[in-house]
PDB file of C-alpha atoms in Angstrom:
ATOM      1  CA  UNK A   1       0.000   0.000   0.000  1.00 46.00           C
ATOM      2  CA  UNK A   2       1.235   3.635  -1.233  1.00 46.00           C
ATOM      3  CA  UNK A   3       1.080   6.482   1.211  1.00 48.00           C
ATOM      4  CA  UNK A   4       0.765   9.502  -0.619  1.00 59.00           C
ATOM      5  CA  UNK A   5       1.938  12.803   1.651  1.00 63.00           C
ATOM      6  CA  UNK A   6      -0.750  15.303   2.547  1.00 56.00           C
ATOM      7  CA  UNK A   7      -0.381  18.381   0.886  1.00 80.00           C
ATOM      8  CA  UNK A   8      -0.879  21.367   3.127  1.00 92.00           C
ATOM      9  CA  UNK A   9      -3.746  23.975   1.854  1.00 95.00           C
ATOM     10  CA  UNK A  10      -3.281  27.716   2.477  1.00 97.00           C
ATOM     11  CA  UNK A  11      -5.401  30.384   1.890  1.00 96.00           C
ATOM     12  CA  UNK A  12      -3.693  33.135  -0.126  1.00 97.00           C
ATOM     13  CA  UNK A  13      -5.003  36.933  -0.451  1.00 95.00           C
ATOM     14  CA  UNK A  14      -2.941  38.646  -2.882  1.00 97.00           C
ATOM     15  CA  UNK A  15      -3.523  42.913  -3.351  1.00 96.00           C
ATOM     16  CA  UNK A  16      -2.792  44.233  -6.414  1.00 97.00           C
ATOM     17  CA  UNK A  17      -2.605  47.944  -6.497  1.00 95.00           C
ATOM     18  CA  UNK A  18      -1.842  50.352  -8.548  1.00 95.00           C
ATOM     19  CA  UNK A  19       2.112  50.820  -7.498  1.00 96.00           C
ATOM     20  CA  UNK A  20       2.259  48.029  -4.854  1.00 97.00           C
ATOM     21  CA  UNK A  21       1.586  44.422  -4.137  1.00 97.00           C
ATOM     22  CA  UNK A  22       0.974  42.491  -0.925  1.00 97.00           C
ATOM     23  CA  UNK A  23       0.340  38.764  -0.358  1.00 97.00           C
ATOM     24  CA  UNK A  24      -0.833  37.122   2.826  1.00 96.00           C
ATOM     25  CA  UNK A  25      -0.745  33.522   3.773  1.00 97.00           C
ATOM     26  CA  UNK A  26      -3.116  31.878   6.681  1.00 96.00           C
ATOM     27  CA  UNK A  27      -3.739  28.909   7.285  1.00 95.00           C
ATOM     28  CA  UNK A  28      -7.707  27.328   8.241  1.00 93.00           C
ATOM     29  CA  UNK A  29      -6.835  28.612  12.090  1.00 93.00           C
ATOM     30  CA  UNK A  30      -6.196  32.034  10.728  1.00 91.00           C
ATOM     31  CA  UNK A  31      -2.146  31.948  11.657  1.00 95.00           C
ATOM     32  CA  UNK A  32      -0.676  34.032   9.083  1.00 96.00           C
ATOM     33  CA  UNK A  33       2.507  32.133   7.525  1.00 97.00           C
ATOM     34  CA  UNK A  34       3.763  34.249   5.359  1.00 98.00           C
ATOM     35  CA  UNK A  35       3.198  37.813   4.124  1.00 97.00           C
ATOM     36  CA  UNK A  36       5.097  40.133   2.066  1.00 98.00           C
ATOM     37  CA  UNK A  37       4.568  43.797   0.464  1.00 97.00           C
ATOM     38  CA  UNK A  38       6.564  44.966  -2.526  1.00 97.00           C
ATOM     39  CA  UNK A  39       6.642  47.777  -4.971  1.00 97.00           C
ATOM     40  CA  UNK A  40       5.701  46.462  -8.592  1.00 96.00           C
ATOM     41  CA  UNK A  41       7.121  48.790 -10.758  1.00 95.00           C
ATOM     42  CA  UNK A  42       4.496  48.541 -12.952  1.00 94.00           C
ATOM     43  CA  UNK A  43       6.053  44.976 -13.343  1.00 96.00           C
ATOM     44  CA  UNK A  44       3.424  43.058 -11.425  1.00 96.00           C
ATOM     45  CA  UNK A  45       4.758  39.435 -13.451  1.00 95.00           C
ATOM     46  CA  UNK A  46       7.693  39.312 -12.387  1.00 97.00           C
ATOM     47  CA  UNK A  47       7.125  40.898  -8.936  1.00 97.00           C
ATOM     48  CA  UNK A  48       4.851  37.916  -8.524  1.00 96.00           C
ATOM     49  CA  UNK A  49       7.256  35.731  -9.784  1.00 97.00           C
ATOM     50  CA  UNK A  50       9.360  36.779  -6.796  1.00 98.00           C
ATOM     51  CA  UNK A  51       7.080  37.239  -3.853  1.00 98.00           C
ATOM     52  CA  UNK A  52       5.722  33.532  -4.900  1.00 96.00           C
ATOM     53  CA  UNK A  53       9.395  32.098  -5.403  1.00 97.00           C
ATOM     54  CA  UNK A  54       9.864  33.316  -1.114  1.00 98.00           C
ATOM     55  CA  UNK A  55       6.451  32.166  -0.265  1.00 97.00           C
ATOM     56  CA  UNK A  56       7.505  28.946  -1.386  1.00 95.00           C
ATOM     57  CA  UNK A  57      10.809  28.728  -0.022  1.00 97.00           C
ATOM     58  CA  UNK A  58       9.611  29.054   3.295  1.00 97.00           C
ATOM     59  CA  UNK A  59       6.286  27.199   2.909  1.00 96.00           C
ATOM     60  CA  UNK A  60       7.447  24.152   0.920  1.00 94.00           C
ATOM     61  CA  UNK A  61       5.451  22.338  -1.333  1.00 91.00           C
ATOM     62  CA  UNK A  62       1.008  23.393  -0.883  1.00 94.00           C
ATOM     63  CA  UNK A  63      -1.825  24.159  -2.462  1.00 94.00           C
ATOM     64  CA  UNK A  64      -3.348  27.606  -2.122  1.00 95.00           C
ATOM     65  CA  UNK A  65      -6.961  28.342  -2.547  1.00 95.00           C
ATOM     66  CA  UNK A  66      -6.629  31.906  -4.000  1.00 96.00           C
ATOM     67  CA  UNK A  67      -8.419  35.453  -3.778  1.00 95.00           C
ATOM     68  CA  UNK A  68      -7.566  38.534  -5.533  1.00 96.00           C
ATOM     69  CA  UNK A  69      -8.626  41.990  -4.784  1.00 95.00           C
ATOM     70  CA  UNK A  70      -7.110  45.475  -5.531  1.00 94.00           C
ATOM     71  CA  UNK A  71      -7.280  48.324  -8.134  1.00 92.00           C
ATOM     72  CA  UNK A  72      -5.330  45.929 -10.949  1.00 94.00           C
ATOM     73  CA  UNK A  73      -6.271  42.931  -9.417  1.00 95.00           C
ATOM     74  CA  UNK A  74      -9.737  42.145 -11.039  1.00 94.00           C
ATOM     75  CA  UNK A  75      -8.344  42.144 -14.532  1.00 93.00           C
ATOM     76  CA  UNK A  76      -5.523  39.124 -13.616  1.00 94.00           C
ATOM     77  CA  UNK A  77      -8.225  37.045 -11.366  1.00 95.00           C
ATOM     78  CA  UNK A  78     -10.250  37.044 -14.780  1.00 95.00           C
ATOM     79  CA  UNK A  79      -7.112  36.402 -17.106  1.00 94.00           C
ATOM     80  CA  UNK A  80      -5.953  33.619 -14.315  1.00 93.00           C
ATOM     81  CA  UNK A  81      -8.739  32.183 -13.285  1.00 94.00           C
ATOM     82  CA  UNK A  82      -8.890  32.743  -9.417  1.00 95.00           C
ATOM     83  CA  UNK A  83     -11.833  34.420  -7.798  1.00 94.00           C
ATOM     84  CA  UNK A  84     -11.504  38.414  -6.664  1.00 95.00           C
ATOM     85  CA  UNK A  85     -13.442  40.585  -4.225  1.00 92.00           C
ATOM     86  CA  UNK A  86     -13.610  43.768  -3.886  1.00 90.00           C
ATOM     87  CA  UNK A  87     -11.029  45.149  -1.214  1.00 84.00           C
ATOM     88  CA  UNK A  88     -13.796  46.906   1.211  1.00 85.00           C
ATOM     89  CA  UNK A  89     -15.401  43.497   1.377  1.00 85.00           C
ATOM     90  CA  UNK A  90     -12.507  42.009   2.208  1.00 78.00           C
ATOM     91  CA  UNK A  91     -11.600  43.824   5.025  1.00 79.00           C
ATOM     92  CA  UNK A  92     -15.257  43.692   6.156  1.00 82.00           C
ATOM     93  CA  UNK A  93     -15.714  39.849   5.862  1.00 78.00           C
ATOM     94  CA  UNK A  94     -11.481  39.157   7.479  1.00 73.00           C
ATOM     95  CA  UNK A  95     -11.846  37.301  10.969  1.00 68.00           C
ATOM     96  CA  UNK A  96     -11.975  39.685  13.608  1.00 61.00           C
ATOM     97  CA  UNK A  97      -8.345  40.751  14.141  1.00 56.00           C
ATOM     98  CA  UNK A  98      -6.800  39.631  10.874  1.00 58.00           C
ATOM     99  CA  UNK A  99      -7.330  42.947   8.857  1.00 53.00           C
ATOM    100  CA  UNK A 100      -4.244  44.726  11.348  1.00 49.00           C
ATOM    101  CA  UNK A 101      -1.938  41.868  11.296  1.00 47.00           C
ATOM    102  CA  UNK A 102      -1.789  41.372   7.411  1.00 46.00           C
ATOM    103  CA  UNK A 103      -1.920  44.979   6.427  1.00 46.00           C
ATOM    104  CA  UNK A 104       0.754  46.233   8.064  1.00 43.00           C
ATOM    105  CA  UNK A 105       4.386  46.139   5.970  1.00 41.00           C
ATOM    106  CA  UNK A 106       6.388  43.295   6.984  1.00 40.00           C
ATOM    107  CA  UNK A 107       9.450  44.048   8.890  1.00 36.00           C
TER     108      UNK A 107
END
């Protein structure tokens, strides 16, 4: 018999605004993991690129159930597939608590 190792599942916010981006990951109990805010440049690719190539360096291998919000974000949750909110309802529907931990700049 094969054991197959459990993948862990994240939940990943990413913001994409208009000169910066930020990306939060929690897990199901709401501990954020990782979390990282970055000027884009107007490059918001490759700034992905490297704010996912960290996330995974410390998280190791998981799947990620995604949501998108920001001023540029709705048009790359459309081209990418991955749902998007608005960022008001965000904030309003974040467990009580979360909003001030993830929105401050990393140190």
């Amino acid at each position: 018999m094969s054991t197959k190792a459990i993948k862990n599942i994240y939940n990943l916010g990413v913001d994409i605004g208009s000169t910066t981006m930020k990306v939060a990951v929690i897990d199901d109990n709401n501990n954020l993991l990782f979390s990282d805010y970055r000027r884009h440049n107007a490059n918001i690719r490759q700034t992905a690129r490297h704010i996912m190539g960290a996330m995974y360096a410390k998280l190791g291998s998981c799947s990620l159930r995604v949501m998108i919000t920001g001023s540029v974000g709705m048009g790359y949750a459309e081209r990418l597939g991955f749902n998007f909110t608005q960022e008001v309802v965000a904030a309003a529907e974040a467990p009580s608590g979360m909003t001030s931990s993830t929105s401050r700049r990393p140190s």
